[in-house]
Coordinates of C-alpha atoms in Angstrom, one line a residue:
X1 CA -64.9 19.3 -147.7
X2 CA -62.9 17.7 -150.5
X3 CA -65.2 16.0 -153.0
X4 CA -65.4 12.9 -152.2
X5 CA -63.2 9.9 -154.1
X6 CA -64.9 7.9 -156.9
X7 CA -64.0 4.5 -155.9
X8 CA -63.9 3.3 -159.6
X9 CA -61.4 5.8 -160.6
X10 CA -58.6 3.2 -159.8
X11 CA -60.3 0.7 -161.6
X12 CA -60.9 2.0 -165.0
X13 CA -61.2 -1.9 -166.8
X14 CA -64.0 -2.0 -164.3
X15 CA -66.0 0.4 -165.1
X16 CA -65.9 0.2 -168.6
X17 CA -67.0 -3.4 -168.2
X18 CA -69.6 -3.3 -165.5
X19 CA -72.4 -1.3 -167.1
X20 CA -71.9 -3.6 -170.2
X21 CA -71.6 -6.7 -168.0
X22 CA -75.4 -5.9 -165.4
X23 CA -76.8 -4.8 -169.1
X24 CA -75.9 -8.3 -169.9
X25 CA -77.3 -9.6 -166.8
X26 CA -80.7 -8.0 -166.6
X27 CA -81.7 -9.2 -169.6
X28 CA -80.6 -12.6 -168.6
X29 CA -82.6 -12.4 -165.5
X30 CA -85.6 -10.9 -166.7
X31 CA -87.2 -13.9 -167.3
X32 CA -86.8 -14.7 -163.1
X33 CA -89.3 -14.8 -160.0
X34 CA -88.9 -12.9 -158.0
X35 CA -88.1 -16.2 -155.8
X36 CA -85.7 -16.5 -158.3
X37 CA -84.0 -13.1 -158.5
X38 CA -83.4 -13.8 -153.9
X39 CA -81.8 -17.5 -154.5
X40 CA -79.7 -15.1 -157.4
X41 CA -79.1 -12.0 -155.2
X42 CA -78.3 -14.5 -152.2
X43 CA -75.2 -16.6 -154.3
X44 CA -74.4 -13.4 -155.8
X45 CA -73.5 -12.1 -151.8
X46 CA -72.3 -15.1 -150.9
X47 CA -69.5 -15.2 -153.7
X48 CA -69.0 -11.4 -153.8
X49 CA -68.4 -11.6 -149.8
X50 CA -66.3 -14.6 -150.3
X51 CA -64.0 -12.7 -153.6
X52 CA -64.8 -9.4 -154.1
X53 CA -61.0 -8.9 -152.8
X54 CA -60.0 -10.6 -155.9
X55 CA -62.2 -8.3 -158.2
X56 CA -60.7 -5.2 -156.4
X57 CA -56.8 -7.2 -156.4
X58 CA -56.8 -10.3 -159.1
X59 CA -56.5 -13.1 -158.2
X60 CA -58.2 -16.8 -159.7
X61 CA -62.0 -16.1 -158.5
X62 CA -61.8 -12.5 -159.9
X63 CA -64.4 -13.7 -163.0
X64 CA -67.1 -15.3 -161.1
X65 CA -66.5 -12.4 -158.7
X66 CA -67.6 -10.0 -161.8
X67 CA -69.8 -12.3 -162.6
X68 CA -72.0 -12.1 -159.7
X69 CA -71.2 -8.8 -159.0
X70 CA -73.0 -7.9 -162.5
X71 CA -76.2 -10.6 -161.7
X72 CA -76.4 -9.1 -157.7
X73 CA -76.9 -5.1 -159.7
X74 CA -79.2 -6.5 -162.1
X75 CA -81.9 -7.8 -159.5
X76 CA -81.4 -5.0 -157.6
X77 CA -82.2 -2.7 -160.7
X78 CA -85.3 -4.3 -160.6
X79 CA -85.8 -2.6 -156.8
X80 CA -87.9 0.6 -156.5
X81 CA -85.4 3.7 -157.1
X82 CA -82.7 1.0 -158.6
X83 CA -79.9 1.2 -157.7
X84 CA -76.1 3.2 -157.2
X85 CA -73.1 1.5 -157.0
X86 CA -69.7 3.0 -156.6
X87 CA -71.1 6.5 -158.9
X88 CA -72.6 4.0 -161.5
X89 CA -77.0 3.7 -161.0
X90 CA -79.5 1.3 -162.9
X91 CA -82.9 1.0 -163.0
X92 CA -84.7 -0.9 -165.0
X93 CA -87.7 1.2 -165.5
X94 CA -86.4 4.4 -166.1
X95 CA -83.6 2.5 -168.4
X96 CA -80.4 3.8 -166.7
X97 CA -78.2 1.4 -167.1
X98 CA -75.1 2.1 -165.5
X99 CA -75.4 6.0 -165.3
X100 CA -74.4 8.4 -162.9
X101 CA -77.9 9.2 -161.9
X102 CA -78.1 9.2 -158.0
X103 CA -80.1 6.6 -156.1
X104 CA -83.1 7.3 -155.0
X105 CA -84.4 7.3 -158.9
X106 CA -86.7 9.9 -159.2
X107 CA -88.2 8.7 -162.3
X108 CA -88.4 5.0 -161.2
X109 CA -90.1 6.2 -158.0
X110 CA -92.7 7.5 -160.0
X111 CA -92.7 4.8 -162.2
X112 CA -93.4 2.7 -159.0
X113 CA -96.1 5.3 -157.7
X114 CA -97.9 4.6 -161.5
X115 CA -98.3 1.2 -160.8
X116 CA -101.7 -0.3 -159.3
X117 CA -100.7 -2.9 -156.4
X118 CA -102.5 -6.4 -156.9

């Protein structure tokens, strides 16, 4: 079976910029409540759904779609196990920021399991 195609292989600029943008977004949303993160995720989903093609192929909404993608990945990095997008992985507990670690992140799941439940 041939190896899976790396979706970022055709977009080297996106691969280079996305880890930095998500890291920046992680800092920006670190103070938000869960409810605020959920609202932000819904807004990002709407923008990505409406303008994701601009992100991949260019268009007047490229910057907005890129920012929404970075914010969405930052929000998802707060979930148990983190998030992997196009082969890049983020999770807040293990401080994986755009690594090639695959989800679910074993280190992040172990951290979540050790947290006391409220």
